[in-house]
Amino acid sequence: MTMPYTRDLVLVGGGHAHALVLKAWGMDPLPGVRLTVINPGPTAPYTGMLPGHVAGHYGRDDLEIDLVRLCRHAGARIIFDKAVGIDRARREVMLKGRGPVGYDVASIDVGITAEMELPGFGDHAIGVKPLDIYAARWRDFLEQVAQGQLAPDVAVIGGGVAGCELAMAMAFALRGKGVTPRVTVIEAGPQISGVGATARKRMLRAMAGLGIAVKTSAKVLRVCADQVELQGQEPVAAALCVGAAGAFAHGWIAETDLPQQDGFIEIGPDLGVIGDESLFAVGDCAVMPLAPRPKAGVFAVRAAPILHHNMRAALSGGRRKTWRPQKNYLKLISLGEKSAMAEKFGFTLAGPFMWRWKDRIDRAFMDRLSDLPKMAVPALTGAAAIGVAEILAAKPLCGGCGAKVGRSVLSGALQVIAQPRGDVVTGAGDDAAVLRLPGGGFQVITTDHLRSLIDDPALMTRIAAVHALGDIWAMGAAPQVALASIVVPQMSAELQARTLSEITQVATEVLAAAGAQLVGGHTTMGAELTIGFSVTGTRASMPLTVSGAKAGDVLILTRPIGSGVLMAADMAGQADGRDVAAALAIMAQAQDREAALLAPVAHAMTDVTGFGLAGHVKAICEASGMDADLWQAAIPTYTGARELSDAGVSSSLMAANRADAGGKGASDALLYDPQTAGGLLAAVPEAQSAAVIKALGDKGCSGHMIGRLRDGMGRLRL
């Protein structure tokens, strides 16, 4: 039995503590809780490995925590957006790019920023935090230096541990590119800070060995495009200026009514926000007045078990625990090359062996967050009807179009439908039915719904609406009205209201942008989230169908294929979160601009959905009396889909699609991959195809010529 949802737990930010909570939650979820994570991107960088990444010892994948996989493991929805406020009276988190998200209990772990209030900093410098933004900027800079486009001049503002550590890493990486680095650390105080006297001497010696200059008692006046100006000292050349002086709170926190010190959220010994039983904060964005500690990732890691326990207690009425942060902690500082220094209680050790120790610690932490159990297959116990074991042994049912019924089964069922008559011009078999309007012109009508492929109702609504509108756009019609059909999981009345509010807001927004109006619908509770729309559209002339393609036409596809493979891999915890996020972002985009450019010139058009690219090409060929030559190298695929498909990952509908297409002439499994909110597929005269591709590009859309049609009997060839 599926447990009903009664409480919303929202984790704002993908910091280390929240990542560890997600791992623990997936191992032992609290029944009745709907878990949500809000983070700007699909990954979060691990602080401990950043210097090693900058130095070139670790790749990007080594550095990043995959929040998408963690959320799948934890049964959580992830929202790719940035928090910009919080309404504690309404218990809502305000987001930059979408409507508010309600909560019963929430935790904030958004880290800090190193953006400095210096003249010119915003235009010509980058803070070391947020880490992912700095890391991306560094990779670009290093590549430009290697190509001779920029000078290897780096200025680091801030001579604390973070600034010195990154200065050494950057100097080492620049040497690795065959250039002589010119790195300068600028410190306002009389000496580099954050370590004891012995450790300071070792760090200065290591920096000198890498050719790093250190300027102390240096006040920065302004940051310019190519240098940093100092008071009373010569300016420092800087093709890249990095801010590492101090930790600054995010500006949006200061604008809330949260209790705070200098923009940092005040928390008590239970990690709860002072005076608020429903809010927690952890990591660098928080401060505990009774036990202030430096901004260091080790504290967030140690706080995670207490945070996990206390949030569960807040949700279930249990007793909270007290967190006691340690007074002294081990500092492990990278020295550029594969050497590190350890400091604790004033004692220091340095050398390659310390690097190996640090490397083991860092990799062990990342392994904790990447070593996730595989999705369990339900076990069959006792007697069962014939065929049950075979279905359970097959691939788990996918979401989206991967859950559709196969084409041959559907075609057999539709044979009993009466032939069009009266005002019905065409019925079943095309993207939408076509009706003749009494006053002239035509109306098209279609319906589609999707079994949830992600747990975010708002994003799922956007994708489902785009998916349903695809049938209208594919026929060259203008969307008119829509009815929604919504199944939400069993939940409390309050969570129903929150969920339906998110769904209706997004549905109204997407449909209105397409020129249509949401006029009602039907809502019920069921086993899982399912969202669908019945949509009508109008066109003055006869709508486009899959028939009408001509010999010599070029096939143009507006979106990549492979979403079914990616979603199947995501469901099994095998996909890269960045690839999943990128695919979802494309699937959520409307295709009205593409339709407006293709419809006036296309002889036939459809949208690529559940039957896969091969199935929809075949539909055009069979209806038009054509064969298709597909150019495999020209067919775009979603990032990551090819590798997953070659490894044997497929959607649960793929085998049926291959069988329905005959499995002849096209061996590439991705051609049979079911697509959700897939691209438009148009047969366009070859003479106009280049102009159409250019026009699509000029509008910021994608268009790919993937094949050509010739007279035939519905066959596909690669």
PDB file of C-alpha atoms in Angstrom, residues 366-506:
ATOM      1  CA  MET A 366      32.126  11.026  -2.505  1.00  0.00           C
ATOM      2  CA  ASP A 367      31.717   7.247  -2.525  1.00  0.00           C
ATOM      3  CA  ARG A 368      29.191   7.583   0.294  1.00  0.00           C
ATOM      4  CA  LEU A 369      27.066   9.787  -1.951  1.00  0.00           C
ATOM      5  CA  SER A 370      27.489   7.836  -5.185  1.00  0.00           C
ATOM      6  CA  ASP A 371      27.302   4.238  -3.939  1.00  0.00           C
ATOM      7  CA  LEU A 372      23.513   3.985  -4.000  1.00  0.00           C
ATOM      8  CA  PRO A 373      21.476   0.770  -3.957  1.00  0.00           C
ATOM      9  CA  LYS A 374      19.895  -0.316  -7.226  1.00  0.00           C
ATOM     10  CA  MET A 375      16.143  -0.155  -7.683  1.00  0.00           C
ATOM     11  CA  ALA A 376      14.613  -3.264  -6.155  1.00  0.00           C
ATOM     12  CA  VAL A 377      12.557  -5.569  -8.361  1.00  0.00           C
ATOM     13  CA  PRO A 378       9.386  -6.827  -6.603  1.00  0.00           C
ATOM     14  CA  ALA A 379       9.727 -10.448  -5.586  1.00  0.00           C
ATOM     15  CA  LEU A 380       6.977 -12.912  -6.420  1.00  0.00           C
ATOM     16  CA  THR A 381       5.969 -15.067  -3.458  1.00  0.00           C
ATOM     17  CA  GLY A 382       3.309 -17.746  -3.516  1.00  0.00           C
ATOM     18  CA  ALA A 383       0.995 -18.687  -6.337  1.00  0.00           C
ATOM     19  CA  ALA A 384       0.181 -16.230  -9.130  1.00  0.00           C
ATOM     20  CA  ALA A 385      -1.667 -16.213 -12.425  1.00  0.00           C
ATOM     21  CA  ILE A 386       0.105 -17.291 -15.587  1.00  0.00           C
ATOM     22  CA  GLY A 387       2.156 -14.430 -17.034  1.00  0.00           C
ATOM     23  CA  VAL A 388       2.665 -12.468 -13.807  1.00  0.00           C
ATOM     24  CA  ALA A 389       6.229 -13.683 -13.324  1.00  0.00           C
ATOM     25  CA  GLU A 390       7.166 -12.714 -16.882  1.00  0.00           C
ATOM     26  CA  ILE A 391       5.861  -9.167 -16.469  1.00  0.00           C
ATOM     27  CA  LEU A 392       7.618  -8.710 -13.124  1.00  0.00           C
ATOM     28  CA  ALA A 393      10.863  -9.993 -14.624  1.00  0.00           C
ATOM     29  CA  ALA A 394      10.657  -7.487 -17.489  1.00  0.00           C
ATOM     30  CA  LYS A 395      11.871  -3.899 -17.293  1.00  0.00           C
ATOM     31  CA  PRO A 396       9.997  -1.770 -14.735  1.00  0.00           C
ATOM     32  CA  LEU A 397       7.298   0.345 -16.326  1.00  0.00           C
ATOM     33  CA  CYS A 398       8.671   3.694 -17.478  1.00  0.00           C
ATOM     34  CA  GLY A 399       7.037   7.069 -17.092  1.00  0.00           C
ATOM     35  CA  GLY A 400       6.019   9.501 -19.816  1.00  0.00           C
ATOM     36  CA  CYS A 401       5.559   8.014 -23.276  1.00  0.00           C
ATOM     37  CA  GLY A 402       7.589   5.000 -22.201  1.00  0.00           C
ATOM     38  CA  ALA A 403       4.418   3.761 -20.486  1.00  0.00           C
ATOM     39  CA  LYS A 404       2.296   3.842 -23.633  1.00  0.00           C
ATOM     40  CA  VAL A 405       0.660   0.840 -25.243  1.00  0.00           C
ATOM     41  CA  GLY A 406       2.471  -0.476 -28.316  1.00  0.00           C
ATOM     42  CA  ARG A 407       1.419   0.640 -31.801  1.00  0.00           C
ATOM     43  CA  SER A 408       0.209  -2.752 -32.995  1.00  0.00           C
ATOM     44  CA  VAL A 409      -1.947  -3.308 -29.897  1.00  0.00           C
ATOM     45  CA  LEU A 410      -3.388   0.191 -30.187  1.00  0.00           C
ATOM     46  CA  SER A 411      -4.071  -0.173 -33.924  1.00  0.00           C
ATOM     47  CA  GLY A 412      -5.979  -3.382 -33.322  1.00  0.00           C
ATOM     48  CA  ALA A 413      -8.177  -1.736 -30.714  1.00  0.00           C
ATOM     49  CA  LEU A 414      -8.892   1.263 -32.955  1.00  0.00           C
ATOM     50  CA  GLN A 415     -10.202  -0.877 -35.829  1.00  0.00           C
ATOM     51  CA  VAL A 416     -13.669  -0.908 -34.283  1.00  0.00           C
ATOM     52  CA  ILE A 417     -13.899   2.895 -34.387  1.00  0.00           C
ATOM     53  CA  ALA A 418     -16.347   4.103 -37.014  1.00  0.00           C
ATOM     54  CA  GLN A 419     -15.115   5.804 -40.144  1.00  0.00           C
ATOM     55  CA  PRO A 420     -15.283   9.620 -40.145  1.00  0.00           C
ATOM     56  CA  ARG A 421     -18.637  11.073 -41.109  1.00  0.00           C
ATOM     57  CA  GLY A 422     -20.419  14.377 -41.099  1.00  0.00           C
ATOM     58  CA  ASP A 423     -18.208  17.158 -39.805  1.00  0.00           C
ATOM     59  CA  VAL A 424     -15.388  14.733 -38.926  1.00  0.00           C
ATOM     60  CA  VAL A 425     -12.776  14.896 -41.692  1.00  0.00           C
ATOM     61  CA  THR A 426     -10.224  12.508 -40.142  1.00  0.00           C
ATOM     62  CA  GLY A 427     -10.415  10.476 -36.941  1.00  0.00           C
ATOM     63  CA  ALA A 428      -8.049   8.069 -35.238  1.00  0.00           C
ATOM     64  CA  GLY A 429      -4.634   7.450 -36.769  1.00  0.00           C
ATOM     65  CA  ASP A 430      -3.145  10.924 -36.978  1.00  0.00           C
ATOM     66  CA  ASP A 431      -1.880  13.365 -34.369  1.00  0.00           C
ATOM     67  CA  ALA A 432      -5.349  14.802 -33.860  1.00  0.00           C
ATOM     68  CA  ALA A 433      -8.848  14.406 -35.265  1.00  0.00           C
ATOM     69  CA  VAL A 434      -9.888  17.023 -37.831  1.00  0.00           C
ATOM     70  CA  LEU A 435     -13.362  18.587 -37.778  1.00  0.00           C
ATOM     71  CA  ARG A 436     -14.894  20.926 -40.376  1.00  0.00           C
ATOM     72  CA  LEU A 437     -16.294  24.071 -38.754  1.00  0.00           C
ATOM     73  CA  PRO A 438     -19.732  25.252 -39.866  1.00  0.00           C
ATOM     74  CA  GLY A 439     -18.542  28.770 -40.683  1.00  0.00           C
ATOM     75  CA  GLY A 440     -15.490  27.574 -42.602  1.00  0.00           C
ATOM     76  CA  GLY A 441     -12.071  26.446 -41.522  1.00  0.00           C
ATOM     77  CA  PHE A 442     -11.100  23.451 -39.452  1.00  0.00           C
ATOM     78  CA  GLN A 443     -10.716  22.439 -35.832  1.00  0.00           C
ATOM     79  CA  VAL A 444      -8.360  19.766 -34.538  1.00  0.00           C
ATOM     80  CA  ILE A 445      -8.824  17.945 -31.233  1.00  0.00           C
ATOM     81  CA  THR A 446      -6.450  15.667 -29.352  1.00  0.00           C
ATOM     82  CA  THR A 447      -5.927  14.208 -25.903  1.00  0.00           C
ATOM     83  CA  ASP A 448      -2.798  12.952 -24.184  1.00  0.00           C
ATOM     84  CA  HIS A 449      -1.675  12.197 -20.682  1.00  0.00           C
ATOM     85  CA  LEU A 450       1.608  11.144 -19.111  1.00  0.00           C
ATOM     86  CA  ARG A 451       2.456   8.861 -16.256  1.00  0.00           C
ATOM     87  CA  SER A 452       4.884  10.823 -14.115  1.00  0.00           C
ATOM     88  CA  LEU A 453       8.530  10.474 -15.092  1.00  0.00           C
ATOM     89  CA  ILE A 454       9.670  12.974 -12.444  1.00  0.00           C
ATOM     90  CA  ASP A 455       8.245  13.813  -9.020  1.00  0.00           C
ATOM     91  CA  ASP A 456       7.927  17.570  -9.560  1.00  0.00           C
ATOM     92  CA  PRO A 457       4.246  18.347 -10.357  1.00  0.00           C
ATOM     93  CA  ALA A 458       5.073  21.772 -11.807  1.00  0.00           C
ATOM     94  CA  LEU A 459       7.757  20.591 -14.248  1.00  0.00           C
ATOM     95  CA  MET A 460       5.706  17.493 -15.051  1.00  0.00           C
ATOM     96  CA  THR A 461       2.771  19.763 -15.916  1.00  0.00           C
ATOM     97  CA  ARG A 462       4.932  21.889 -18.180  1.00  0.00           C
ATOM     98  CA  ILE A 463       6.219  18.830 -20.044  1.00  0.00           C
ATOM     99  CA  ALA A 464       2.742  17.272 -20.284  1.00  0.00           C
ATOM    100  CA  ALA A 465       1.267  20.493 -21.668  1.00  0.00           C
ATOM    101  CA  VAL A 466       4.048  20.856 -24.245  1.00  0.00           C
ATOM    102  CA  HIS A 467       3.594  17.191 -25.120  1.00  0.00           C
ATOM    103  CA  ALA A 468      -0.158  17.568 -25.718  1.00  0.00           C
ATOM    104  CA  LEU A 469       0.266  20.829 -27.628  1.00  0.00           C
ATOM    105  CA  GLY A 470       2.718  19.018 -29.901  1.00  0.00           C
ATOM    106  CA  ASP A 471      -0.191  17.317 -31.669  1.00  0.00           C
ATOM    107  CA  ILE A 472      -1.778  20.692 -32.413  1.00  0.00           C
ATOM    108  CA  TRP A 473       1.470  22.269 -33.581  1.00  0.00           C
ATOM    109  CA  ALA A 474       2.273  19.227 -35.732  1.00  0.00           C
ATOM    110  CA  MET A 475      -0.927  19.818 -37.700  1.00  0.00           C
ATOM    111  CA  GLY A 476      -0.092  23.479 -38.254  1.00  0.00           C
ATOM    112  CA  ALA A 477      -3.023  24.610 -36.114  1.00  0.00           C
ATOM    113  CA  ALA A 478      -3.268  27.383 -33.520  1.00  0.00           C
ATOM    114  CA  PRO A 479      -4.016  26.084 -29.998  1.00  0.00           C
ATOM    115  CA  GLN A 480      -7.455  27.091 -28.782  1.00  0.00           C
ATOM    116  CA  VAL A 481      -8.681  25.602 -25.470  1.00  0.00           C
ATOM    117  CA  ALA A 482      -7.629  22.804 -23.136  1.00  0.00           C
ATOM    118  CA  LEU A 483      -9.106  20.592 -20.438  1.00  0.00           C
ATOM    119  CA  ALA A 484      -6.805  19.116 -17.799  1.00  0.00           C
ATOM    120  CA  SER A 485      -6.985  15.551 -16.516  1.00  0.00           C
ATOM    121  CA  ILE A 486      -5.046  15.212 -13.271  1.00  0.00           C
ATOM    122  CA  VAL A 487      -4.405  12.274 -10.968  1.00  0.00           C
ATOM    123  CA  VAL A 488      -2.533  13.153  -7.785  1.00  0.00           C
ATOM    124  CA  PRO A 489      -1.226  10.639  -5.250  1.00  0.00           C
ATOM    125  CA  GLN A 490      -3.267  10.248  -2.076  1.00  0.00           C
ATOM    126  CA  MET A 491      -2.420  13.117   0.262  1.00  0.00           C
ATOM    127  CA  SER A 492      -3.841  15.432   2.873  1.00  0.00           C
ATOM    128  CA  ALA A 493      -6.150  18.287   1.880  1.00  0.00           C
ATOM    129  CA  GLU A 494      -3.417  20.854   2.512  1.00  0.00           C
ATOM    130  CA  LEU A 495      -0.947  19.054   0.245  1.00  0.00           C
ATOM    131  CA  GLN A 496      -3.676  18.617  -2.379  1.00  0.00           C
ATOM    132  CA  ALA A 497      -4.160  22.377  -2.396  1.00  0.00           C
ATOM    133  CA  ARG A 498      -0.416  23.025  -2.715  1.00  0.00           C
ATOM    134  CA  THR A 499      -0.011  20.489  -5.501  1.00  0.00           C
ATOM    135  CA  LEU A 500      -3.026  21.596  -7.536  1.00  0.00           C
ATOM    136  CA  SER A 501      -1.999  25.229  -7.142  1.00  0.00           C
ATOM    137  CA  GLU A 502       1.427  24.450  -8.679  1.00  0.00           C
ATOM    138  CA  ILE A 503      -0.170  22.436 -11.490  1.00  0.00           C
ATOM    139  CA  THR A 504      -2.854  24.950 -12.464  1.00  0.00           C
ATOM    140  CA  GLN A 505      -0.445  27.889 -12.331  1.00  0.00           C
ATOM    141  CA  VAL A 506       1.990  26.211 -14.719  1.00  0.00           C
TER     142      VAL A 506
END
